[in-house]
């Protein structure tokens, strides 16, 4: 059933884009800003409490935002999954709130390629994110581990970025590590799933130009964090059960880099 708006489709479209821009302008300074060093420690604590990976501060992954291929774009937007898209590269905290995002790369570029050219990589390489340089001390041992970002096998191995062991070299200890690594890394995949579930437009190709798709995605990202921190339900794995409870999230914030 079509709901009458008493205005043209063009006017409705213009109002939607203007609203998305206002949402970004207003909520970005509140919901997507750089964590302080103290807040990074809190994020690492949450990774330890929820996912048994206490020296992680971020989980990183990419998501393909499906859209209709622009005219005369050839294969630039076609990803390996067989549909045209732009890539959303993001890192999340332990509660599946976004910390950094970079949206707008061509869909045909791999996650590793998007990461290499993204502002996220540049900021990490230059050490501009206030991530603690101190090391996490393992309980009852003398071993110390630096704080890390966790990603899948598509990402490069860095001093600040961990990836799982290759499947061909797995022994029992490496299998246990991969299991723990996967538990921490899936928080960003959960963030993507929650985003797509909450905003149904991401469950079908966006029938808009790529720059408009970036704008819609930006608005959804800040709304995602706003909802998660004020009205969402967070997983509580600190007890024996696996239920959920409401958690106050006012002390942890996130920030977004510029997009292409």
Backbone as a ProteinNet text record, in pm:
[ID]
protein_1_A
[PRIMARY]
XXXXXXXXXXXXXXXXXXXXXXXXXXXXXXXXXXXXXXXXXXXXXXXXXXXXXXXXXXXXXXXXXXXXXXXXXXXXXXXXXXXXXXXXXXXXXXXXXXXXXXXXXXXXXXXXXXXXXXXXXXXXXXXXXXXXXXXXXXXXXXXXXXXXXXXXXXXXXXXXXXXXXXXXXXXXXXXXXXXXXXXXXXXXXXXXXXXXXXXXXXXXXXXXXXXXXXXXXXXXXXXXXXXXXXXXXXXXXXXXXXXXXXXXXXXXXXXXXXXX
[TERTIARY]
83.8	0	87.7	62.1	140.1	84.1	169.4	128.2	142.2	34.1	42.9	120.8	224	302.3	259.8	178	134.7	253.8	358.5	472.3	539.8	619.8	682.1	790.4	822.1	928.9	1061.5	1085.5	1210.7	1220.3	1110.3	1111.2	1135.3	1070.9	1091	1237.2	1293.4	1433.4	1525.8	1500.1	1584	1577.6	1457.3	1441.3	1514	1510.6	1579.6	1729.2	1787.7	1931.6	1968.2	1884.3	1910.3	1903.7	1808.2	1797.7	1919.5	1966.2	2086	2206.9	2218.2	2330.8	2323.2	2203.2	2185.6	2219.1	2173.7	2205.3	2356.5	2426.5	2571.9	2635.8	2592.4	2652.3	2630.7	2513.7	2480.8	2539	2525.8	2563.4	2709.7	2774.4	2914.5	3004.3	2992.3	3077.6	3046.3	2924.2	2885.6	2915.3	2889	2894.8	3018.4	3087.1	3204.5	3320.3	3377	3494.6	3603.7	3725.8	3840.9	3840.1	3853.9	3864	3990.8	3982.2	4101	4176.6	4296.9	4375.7	4303.1	4236.7	4161.2	4045.3	3979.1	3867.6	3916.1	4037.1	4093	4111.4	4159.3	4174.4	4039.6	3934.1	3800.3	3753.1	3781.8	3743.9	3816.1	3947.2	4023.1	3967.8	3926.3	3866.1	3738.3	3657	3533.7	3563.8	3667.7	3706	3745.8	3813.2	3850.4	3731	3639.3	3522.6	3426.6	3405.8	3304.5	3358.8	3480.2	3527.7	3662.6	3710.7	3834.6	3954.7	3961	4072.4	4110.9	4171.6	4183.3	4282.7	4365.6	4458.1	4412.9	4287.7	4232.5	4166.4	4183.3	4116.4	4021.8	4033.8	3947.5	3936.2	3825.2	3811.2	3782.3	3849.4	3840.7	3791.1	3709	3659.5	3596.6	3562.8	3496.7	3360.5	3270.9	3136.8	3105.7	3046.8	3006.9	2863.8	2848.8	2717.2	2668.8	2568.8	2521.4	2448.2	2469.9	2400	2388.7	2307.9	2299.9	2422.3	2483	2605.4	2577.4	2659.6	2641.9	2662.7	2601	2620	2767	2810.8	2945.4	3055.3	3024.4	3124.6	3201.1	3159.2	3228.1	3222.3	3337.7	3344.7	3401.4	3416.5	3482	3411	3278.2	3201.9	3167.2	3199.9	3160.1	3258.8	3205.9	3289.9	3298.2	3378.2	3396.8	3269.7	3171.5	3045.6	2950.2	2986.8	2909.3	2808.3	2812.9	2720.1	2796.8	2744.6	2812	2797	2902.6	2899.3	3004.3	2992.1	3100	3139.8	3261.1	3313.4	3308.7	3253.1	3257.2	3362.8	3475.1	3579.4	3556.5	3552	3517.8	3590.4	3610	3656.5	3553.5	3534.8	3434.1	3494.7	3421.9	3463.9	3401.3	3415.5	3366.6	3215	3146.5	3000.6	2939.4	3017.3	2969.9	2925.4	2988.8	2973.4	3092.4	3067.4	3173.9	3266.4	3396.7	3497.9	3553.8	3592.6	3644.8	3576.7	3544.4	3488.6	3546	3552.6	3598.2	3512.7	3428	3328	3343.2	3329.2	3323.5	3415.9	3502.9	3593.9	3516.9	3574.2	3513.6	3499.4	3388	3363.3	3461.8	3527.1	3618.9	3749.3	3776.2	3900	3883.2	3983.4	3976.9	3985	3952.4	3961.6	4102.7	4202.9	4341.7	4375.8	4327.6	4352.8	4284.5	4160.5	4088.2	4160	4204.8	4273.4	4401.3	4479.8	4607.7	4589.4	4480	4458.9	4365.9	4318.3	4221.1	4288.3	4210.6	4258.2	4281.3	4210.3	4229.9	4373.7	4422.8	4560.2	4659.2	4634.2	4725.8	4735.2	4621.1	4621.6	4690.1	4669.6	4735	4886.4	4928.3	5071.6	5140.2	5071.2	5130.8	5109	5038.2	5017	4938.2	4832.5	4755.4	4623.6	4604.2	4475	4477.4	4586.3	4596.7	4584.4	4607.1	4603.3	4717.9	4693.9	4799.2	4921.9	5038.6	5163.9	5215.6	5156.2	5195.1	5147	5192.6	5160.2	5068.9	4986.6	4895.6	4974.2	4968.7	5040.2	4948.6	4992.5	4914.5	4915	4798.6	4786	4879.3	4941.4	5026	5146.1	5181.9	5300.4	5379.7	5497.8	5581.8	5563.9	5478.1	5460.7	5376.6	5416.9	5341	5308.2	5192.1	5144.8	5099.2	5141.3	5094.5	4948	4880.2	4740.9	4733.6	4632.1	4625.8	4488.3	4488.5	4366.9	4358.3	4238.7	4221.4	4145.6	4196.5	4133.3	4138.8	4076.2	4078.1	4202	4207.9	4328.4	4352.9	4255	4273.5	4364.1	4382.6	4458.4	4605.4	4692.8	4836.1	4868.8	4971.7	5018.5	5108.3	5070.4	5145.3	5178.3	5262.2	5293.7	5172.1	5073.4	4952.2	4827.6	4843	4728.1	4753.9	4667.9	4680	4583.4	4626.2	4541	4550.3	4455.7	4460.9	4572	4611.2	4707.4	4645.5	4728.6	4682.2	4635.8	4533.6	4473.9	4571.7	4671.3	4764.6	4863.9	4878.8	4983.2	4926.1	4803.6	4737.3	4777.7	4823.8	4832.8	4731.6	4733.7	4631.8	4636.7	4756.6	4768.6	4721	4753.8	4710.9	4560.8	4502.4	4357.2	4287.8	4341.9	4283.8	4295.4	4413.9	4429.9	4331.1	4317.8	4224.9	4082.1	4045.7	3911.2	3891.6	3988.8	3979.2	3981.8	4066.9	4076.8	3943	3879.7	3751.5	3643.1	3643.8	3545.6	3556.6	3679.5	3698.9	3667.1	3709.7	3693.5	3548.7	3466.6	3329.5	3245.4	3297.9	3220.7	3193.3	3289	3265.4	3166.8	3170.9	3071.8	2932.4	2924.1	2795.6	2746.2	2839.2	2800.9	2740.7	2802	2746.8	2609.3	2594.3	2465.9	2356.4	2389.9	2292.2	2253	2351.4	2325.2	2227.5	2252.6	2166.4	2027.9	2021.8	1893.2	1809.9	1876.5	1804.6	1757.8	1843.1	1811.5	1794.5	1670.6	1638	1692	1728.8	1777.6	1904.9	1978.3	2102.4	2078.4	1953.4	1921.9	1886.8	1899.1	1877.2	1968.3	1992.9	2079.9	2021.5	2107.5	2065.3	2052.3	1938.8	1914.3	1950.5	2072.8	2120.2	2263	2312.7	2450.4	2544.7	2669.2	2762.8	2782.1	2790.3	2809.3	2687.6	2569.3	2448.7	2444.7	2494.6	2501.3	2593.9	2704.3	2793.9	2722.9	2645.3	2572.8	2470.5	2395.1	2298	2367.8	2482	2556.6	2608.9	2660.7	2709.7	2601	2482.3	2371.6	2333.7	2332.4	2298.4	2403	2529.8	2636.8	2623.8	2599.3	2588.1	2460.7	2353.4	2230.5	2250.5	2326.8	2358.1	2423	2527.3	2594.2	2502.3	2423.4	2330.1	2232.6	2177.3	2079.2	2145	2261.2	2329.2	2362.6	2401.8	2446.7	2333.6	2217.9	2109.1	1989.5	1963.7	1846	1870.1	1995	2024.2	2047.4	2055.5	2084.2	2221.1	2305.3	2441.7	2455.3	2536.9	2561.4	2643.1	2598.7	2671.7	2724.6	2855.1	2915.9	3000.9	2984.6	3068.2	3023.6	2897.2	2846.3	2843.6	2775.4	2768.6	2671	2568.1	2467.1	2511.6	2431.9	2459.5	2346.4	2274.6	2165.4	2213.7	2121.5	2154.9	2103.8	2167.9	2121.6	2151.2	2084.2	2111	2241	2322.4	2451.7	2463	2512.7	2536	2659.3	2646.5	2755.3	2801.9	2767.9	2801	2948.9	3029	3169.8	3257.4	3203.5	3282.9	3231.1	3321.9	3283.2	3363.9	3324.6	3393.4	3414.1	3488.1	3521.5	3532	3504.4	3507	3611.2	3685.6	3779.5	3706.5	3773.7	3713.8	3702.4	3603.8	3585.3	3633.7	3647.4	3699	3592.8
-119.4	0	125	216.5	338.4	446.8	505.2	612	745.4	825.8	955	1056.8	1116.3	1219.5	1359.9	1368.5	1497.6	1582.1	1517	1587.5	1493	1548.5	1468.6	1376.7	1274.4	1182.5	1257.3	1354.4	1430.1	1507.3	1565.5	1641.1	1548.1	1432.2	1335.2	1291.3	1262	1219.4	1327.3	1451.4	1561.7	1574.1	1560.5	1570.5	1456.1	1337.2	1222.9	1249	1294.7	1321	1435.6	1537.6	1648	1600.7	1512.7	1457.4	1373.4	1292	1211.8	1300.1	1409.6	1500.2	1565.3	1602.8	1662.6	1560.3	1436.2	1331.6	1316.1	1315.7	1302.3	1423.2	1544.5	1666.4	1676.4	1633.2	1647.2	1533	1408.9	1293.5	1253.9	1290.8	1250.3	1301.9	1430.1	1474.8	1404.7	1351.2	1285.6	1136.1	1070.5	925.2	870.1	950.9	903.3	999.9	992.1	1074.1	986	1034.3	952	919	790.7	753.5	809.3	842.6	880.1	753.9	771.7	656	579.5	652.1	586.8	505.6	556.2	484.2	360.8	367.1	248.6	136.7	172.6	71.6	10	91.6	39.6	-56.3	-21.2	-109.3	-243.1	-239.1	-363.1	-446	-378.8	-449.6	-520.7	-454.7	-517.5	-639.1	-630.4	-746.8	-862.7	-832.2	-937.8	-995.9	-910	-955.5	-1036.8	-991.4	-1053.9	-1167.1	-1150.2	-1241.5	-1306.1	-1293.2	-1359	-1322.8	-1198.2	-1149.8	-1012.2	-1005.6	-879.6	-779.2	-815.9	-716.8	-665.4	-695.5	-640.7	-506.5	-412.9	-283	-256.1	-330.9	-313.4	-445	-459.4	-567.7	-503.2	-548.1	-482.7	-579.5	-528.3	-608.9	-514.8	-569.5	-492.9	-551	-464.8	-507.6	-443.7	-523.4	-472.3	-418.1	-290.5	-227.3	-238.5	-323.2	-348.9	-226.9	-200.5	-93	-126.6	-50.4	-67	-3.4	-73.9	-23.1	107.4	211.2	336.9	315.4	397	383.6	399.8	319.7	326.2	305.4	231.7	206.8	76.7	-1.1	-125.9	-222.1	-280.6	-377.7	-318.1	-186.2	-122.8	-152.7	-160.2	-176.9	-322.7	-414.6	-554.3	-624.4	-675.5	-742.6	-891.2	-963.2	-1106.6	-1186.6	-1125	-1193.8	-1187.8	-1108.5	-1107.9	-996.6	-895.5	-783.3	-652.3	-540.5	-411.6	-361	-298	-253.6	-146.1	-81	-2.6	-71.4	-46.3	-116.9	-26.1	-80.3	-15.3	-86.7	-20.1	-71.9	-13.3	-99.4	-50	-128.9	-62.9	-129.8	-104.5	-202.2	-190.9	-223.1	-187	-223.1	-356.5	-395.1	-525.2	-532.5	-418.2	-413.4	-389.2	-407.4	-392.5	-250.4	-153.5	-13.3	24.4	102.4	138.5	242.5	225.2	318.4	399.9	332.8	396.7	335.9	417.5	366.5	443.7	376.1	436.7	376.6	455.4	403.2	469.7	390.5	447.6	387.1	292.8	231.9	142.3	123.6	36.5	-106.2	-170.5	-304.9	-408.8	-387.2	-488.4	-495.4	-395.3	-393.8	-483.7	-563.1	-655.8	-581	-651.1	-589.5	-540.3	-620.8	-580.9	-455.6	-448.7	-330.4	-206.9	-223.1	-110.3	-63.6	-158.5	-122.8	-44.2	-87.5	-21.7	124.3	156.1	293	374.3	316.6	385.3	477.5	572.5	660.5	582.7	472.9	390.1	341.4	286.4	237.3	350.6	463.7	577.8	623.1	633.1	678.1	576.9	448.8	346.1	346.9	359.4	359.7	479.8	592.6	713.8	726	631.6	631.2	749	788.1	907.3	876.5	752.8	715.5	703.6	740.8	737.3	597.1	494.2	356.7	339	283	269.8	196.4	249.9	185.3	90.3	97.4	3.6	-136.3	-236	-374.2	-434	-529.1	-600.7	-711.4	-716.1	-817.9	-935.9	-1052.7	-1174.3	-1209.7	-1242.4	-1273.1	-1385.9	-1367.3	-1466.8	-1510.9	-1432.8	-1464.1	-1336.2	-1351	-1236.2	-1193.9	-1262.2	-1233.8	-1108.5	-1024.6	-905.3	-908.2	-854.3	-854.4	-713.8	-656.8	-522.7	-525.5	-412.8	-403.4	-414.2	-485.6	-523.5	-499.4	-493.6	-498.4	-638.9	-694	-828.7	-822.5	-894.5	-901.1	-1041.9	-1064.3	-1197.6	-1214.3	-1328.4	-1361.8	-1269.3	-1186.1	-1095.4	-977.3	-949.1	-832.2	-866.6	-767.2	-793.4	-808.4	-886.5	-903.3	-785.4	-710.9	-593.4	-605.9	-516.1	-515.6	-479.1	-413.8	-372.8	-445.3	-538.3	-605.5	-756	-832.7	-978.5	-1042.8	-1153.7	-1233.3	-1378.3	-1463.5	-1603.7	-1681.5	-1793.4	-1883.3	-1947.1	-1974.1	-2042.6	-2182.9	-2229.9	-2360.4	-2475.6	-2459.8	-2569.2	-2593	-2497.7	-2508.8	-2524.1	-2568.9	-2569	-2688.7	-2660.7	-2761.5	-2723.3	-2791.6	-2767.3	-2624	-2573.2	-2437.7	-2334	-2354.1	-2259.5	-2266	-2384.9	-2396.6	-2319.4	-2330.4	-2256.4	-2106	-2063.8	-1920.8	-1874.7	-1949.7	-1911	-1900.4	-1989.5	-1985.3	-1856.2	-1822.5	-1699.4	-1576.3	-1581.2	-1471.1	-1448.9	-1559	-1549.9	-1490.4	-1526.9	-1472.5	-1320.2	-1271.1	-1126	-1057.1	-1118.5	-1054	-1045.8	-1140.9	-1143	-1027	-948.1	-832	-734.2	-717.9	-626.2	-687.5	-820.3	-884.5	-872.4	-883	-862.4	-719.4	-623.1	-483.4	-466.8	-529.1	-521.9	-587.1	-701.1	-771.8	-690.6	-631.5	-548.1	-428.4	-367.8	-253.7	-290.9	-405	-447.6	-489.2	-545.8	-588.5	-467.9	-368.8	-250.5	-162.7	-148.5	-62.3	-150.5	-175	-273.1	-236	-109.6	-70.1	-144.9	-195.4	-266.8	-413.9	-456.7	-594.8	-610	-502.3	-505.2	-399.6	-409	-309.2	-168.1	-72.4	66.7	122.9	177.9	230.2	379	407.8	545.8	550.8	671.8	689.8	655.8	617.3	578.7	684.5	813.3	916.2	927.8	903.4	903.8	779.9	667.4	545.8	567.6	639.1	670.8	756.2	856.1	942.4	863.6	775.1	691.6	601.3	545.5	458.5	536.7	656.2	740.2	766.7	803.7	832	707.8	592.5	468.3	433.4	461.8	428.9	508.3	638.5	718.6	683.9	650.9	607.8	473.2	385.2	255.8	275.6	358.9	383.2	450.9	546.9	618.3	520.4	429.3	333.4	232.5	183.2	83.6	138.8	263.2	319.3	369.8	391.9	448.3	356.4	274.5	189.4	46.4	14.3	-121.7	-215.4	-343.1	-445.1	-502.8	-504.5	-552.3	-692.9	-772.8	-907.7	-901	-972.2	-979.1	-1120.4	-1138.8	-1270.6	-1282	-1186	-1187.3	-1292.6	-1335.6	-1436.6	-1573.1	-1665	-1800.5	-1810.7	-1726.3	-1733.9	-1664.1	-1675	-1610.3	-1515.6	-1467.3	-1376.9	-1237.8	-1144.3	-1006.5	-916.4	-802.3	-702.9	-565.8	-464	-327.6	-280.7	-212.3	-165	-17.1	61	202.1	218.1	292.4	304.5	448.3	532.7	672.9	702.6	612.7	641.9	604.3	533.7	489.7	556.2	616.9	686.4	634.2	673.3	628.1	744.4	718	822.9	764.7	843.9	800.6	879.7	812.3	882.8	935	1016.7	1065.1	951.8	958.1	854.3	902.2	808	841.5	914.7
0	0	0	-90.7	-102.1	-9.7	69.7	160.8	89.4	80.3	10.8	93.1	34.4	100.8	57.2	-48.4	-102.4	-145.6	-193.7	-252.3	-350.3	-436.2	-541.6	-486.6	-565.2	-527.9	-513.1	-601	-593.8	-463	-418.3	-292.3	-173.8	-175	-66.7	-61.4	-178.2	-184.3	-129.8	-168.5	-121	30.3	86.8	232.3	304.2	246.4	308.3	315.1	204.4	203.2	297.3	302.3	395.6	540	568.6	704.4	739.5	644.9	669	695.8	622.2	643	780.7	823.9	957	1065.2	1046.4	1143.3	1158.3	1045.6	1052.2	1120.9	1082.6	1138.1	1288.8	1335.4	1477.3	1560.7	1511.4	1592.2	1579.5	1469.1	1453.7	1566.4	1606.6	1718.1	1850.3	1863.6	1989	1988.4	1875.5	1869.9	1800.7	1725.1	1651.6	1673.1	1790.2	1818.5	1877.4	1866.4	1903.5	2051.8	2087.2	2228.9	2291.8	2417.8	2493.7	2534	2586.3	2629.4	2739.2	2829.3	2936.2	2879.4	2776.1	2714.8	2638.3	2580.5	2516.5	2618.3	2737.9	2843.5	2879	2883	2912.6	2803.5	2677.4	2567.1	2578.6	2611	2628.3	2743.5	2850.2	2963.1	2921.8	2838.8	2790.2	2702.9	2619	2538.7	2629	2739.1	2831.7	2903.9	2950.2	3025.4	2939.3	2814.4	2729.7	2643.4	2592.2	2488.9	2520.9	2645	2688.3	2600.6	2558.6	2477.2	2530.9	2648.9	2723.2	2668.3	2570.4	2516	2379.2	2338.1	2214.2	2242	2151.2	2164	2047.7	1939.1	1823	1747.3	1674.7	1576.9	1442.4	1337.8	1207.2	1101.3	1009	897	795	679.3	575	541.2	495.3	453.5	318.6	228.6	98	106.3	75.7	68.8	-74.9	-99.4	-235.5	-291.4	-419.9	-487.8	-634.5	-707.4	-851.4	-915.6	-1008.9	-1071	-1144.9	-1123.6	-1197.5	-1346.8	-1430.7	-1575.1	-1614.3	-1709.7	-1766.8	-1662.5	-1557.1	-1453	-1476	-1575.8	-1605.1	-1487.7	-1455.2	-1345.7	-1217.6	-1211.7	-1097.4	-965.8	-969.4	-845.9	-815.7	-905.9	-885.7	-792.3	-681.5	-583	-615	-537.5	-560.6	-535.1	-467.3	-441.6	-561.1	-662.9	-785.9	-798.8	-714.7	-727	-708.6	-763.1	-746.1	-603.1	-552.3	-413.4	-389.8	-274.8	-218.1	-88.1	-42.1	74.4	196.6	303.6	434.6	517.7	542.8	631	769.4	871.7	1004.8	1112.3	1224.1	1345.5	1453.8	1540.6	1645.4	1780.4	1886.1	2021.3	2060.5	2185.3	2230.6	2233.6	2233.7	2238.3	2101.9	1994.9	1857	1824.8	1886.6	1847.9	1760.5	1657.2	1565	1627.5	1602.5	1650.4	1534.5	1427.4	1306.8	1185.5	1086.8	961.8	844.4	732.6	607.5	497.3	435.5	341.8	205.5	99.2	-33.9	-137	-99.6	-196.7	-293.9	-413.8	-513.6	-460.8	-495.3	-446.8	-494.6	-607.7	-660.7	-581.7	-496.7	-419.1	-296.5	-267.8	-155.2	-22.9	85.9	218.5	246.7	208.2	230.8	151.1	26.7	-55.4	-1.9	43.8	103.4	229.1	309.6	433.5	404.9	306.7	277.4	238.3	168.4	120.9	210.5	318.7	403.5	503.6	553.9	659.7	788.8	806.5	926.1	932.3	820.1	815.2	838.4	777.2	791.5	935.9	1003.2	1142.2	1233.9	1205.1	1286	1264.3	1138.6	1109.2	1173.2	1178.1	1234	1383.6	1443.1	1587.4	1639.4	1566.5	1602.5	1673.9	1718.6	1776.6	1928.6	1991.2	2138	2196.4	2114.2	2166.4	2265.1	2382.2	2483.7	2429.4	2460.2	2419.5	2526.9	2645.6	2750.8	2714.5	2787.6	2755.8	2861.4	2817.9	2907	2977	3109.6	3185.8	3213.3	3172.1	3192	3340.1	3391.8	3534.1	3577.6	3692.9	3759.8	3676.2	3573.6	3494.5	3473.1	3421.6	3388.8	3242.9	3170.5	3028.8	3009.3	2915.3	2880.2	2731.5	2694.9	2556.9	2522	2409.3	2370.8	2330.6	2344	2301	2148.9	2099.9	1960	1898.9	1764.9	1684	1626.5	1616.9	1562.7	1430.7	1331.9	1201.1	1145.9	1031.3	972.3	884.3	813.8	737.4	619.2	580.3	467.4	501	629.2	669.3	690	674.2	694.5	841.8	869.9	1006.6	1042.5	1146	1188.6	1336.7	1385.2	1527.7	1611.4	1550.1	1620.2	1569.3	1472.9	1412.3	1406.9	1473.3	1476.7	1378.6	1319	1231.7	1276.3	1239.3	1284.5	1215.5	1276.8	1215.1	1090.5	992.3	871.3	906	836.9	868.1	849.4	762.7	734.5	847.7	938.6	1041.2	1181.2	1192.7	1322.8	1408.9	1530.3	1634.4	1742.8	1856.2	1957.2	2010.3	2039.5	2092.5	1990.6	1863.6	1760.1	1737.8	1751.3	1739.7	1851.7	1972.1	2085.2	2062.2	2012.8	1984.9	1878	1768.9	1661.7	1713.3	1803.9	1862.4	1941.7	2025.9	2104.4	2013.8	1913.5	1817.9	1747.5	1705.9	1636.2	1726.2	1854.2	1948.5	1958.1	1958.2	1967.5	1835.1	1724	1594.1	1548.4	1591.8	1541.4	1593.3	1686.9	1734.5	1621.7	1529.4	1417.8	1319	1301.3	1215.2	1275.5	1408.3	1475.6	1455.2	1456.6	1434.1	1295.5	1194	1058.7	1052.1	1117.9	1115	1184.4	1297.5	1368.6	1283.8	1217.6	1130.4	1019.8	952.9	843.2	892.8	1012.5	1067.4	1111	1167	1215.2	1098.9	997	883.1	759.6	722.5	619.1	481.8	460.3	327.9	290.6	390.1	362.5	330.5	328.4	294.4	146.3	71.2	-73.3	-137.1	-266.7	-331.1	-319.6	-288.4	-280.9	-422.1	-452.1	-587	-591.3	-555.7	-551.1	-604.7	-628	-671.4	-556.2	-587.1	-480.9	-372.6	-409.2	-305.7	-215.5	-270.5	-187.7	-98.3	-149.5	-67.5	51.8	31.4	141.9	246	200.4	292.5	374.3	308.9	380.2	481.6	442.7	533	652.6	628.7	738.3	841.7	792.4	884.2	964	897.6	967.6	1072.9	1045.1	1139.9	1269.5	1258.2	1380.6	1456.4	1382.5	1450.2	1518.7	1456.2	1517.4	1653.8	1659.8	1787.6	1887.9	1839.9	1928.6	1992.6	1911.2	1962.2	2056.1	2018.9	2101.5	2239.8	2245.6	2372	2459.3	2402.9	2481.6	2495.4	2395.3	2404.4	2365.2	2325.3	2281	2397.3	2365.3	2465.8	2437	2540.2	2525.7	2583.1	2519.5	2569.1	2697.1	2800.2	2926.2	2942.7	2921.3	2932.8	3059.1	3153	3272.8	3372.7	3365.5	3456.3	3391.4	3454.8	3402.2	3286.1	3287.3	3183	3056.8	2953.2	2825.5	2789.1	2888.2	2862.2	2829.3	2825.7	2794.1	2905.1	2919.1	3014.2	2958.5	3011.9	2970.2	3032.9	2952.9	2999.1	2969	3062.8	3039.8	2952.9	2843.8	2748.6	2731.7	2825.3	2808.9	2818.3	2873	2894.4	2775.6	2677.5	2564	2437.9	2363	2241.3	2124.9	2006.1	1886.1	1791.3	1686.3	1592.8	1454.4	1356.2	1216.6	1140.6	1053.4	968.1	846.1	767.5	644.1	545	454.9	355.6	219.5	128.9	-4	-85.3
[MASK]
++++++++++++++++++++++++++++++++++++++++++++++++++++++++++++++++++++++++++++++++++++++++++++++++++++++++++++++++++++++++++++++++++++++++++++++++++++++++++++++++++++++++++++++++++++++++++++++++++++++++++++++++++++++++++++++++++++++++++++++++++++++++++++++++++++

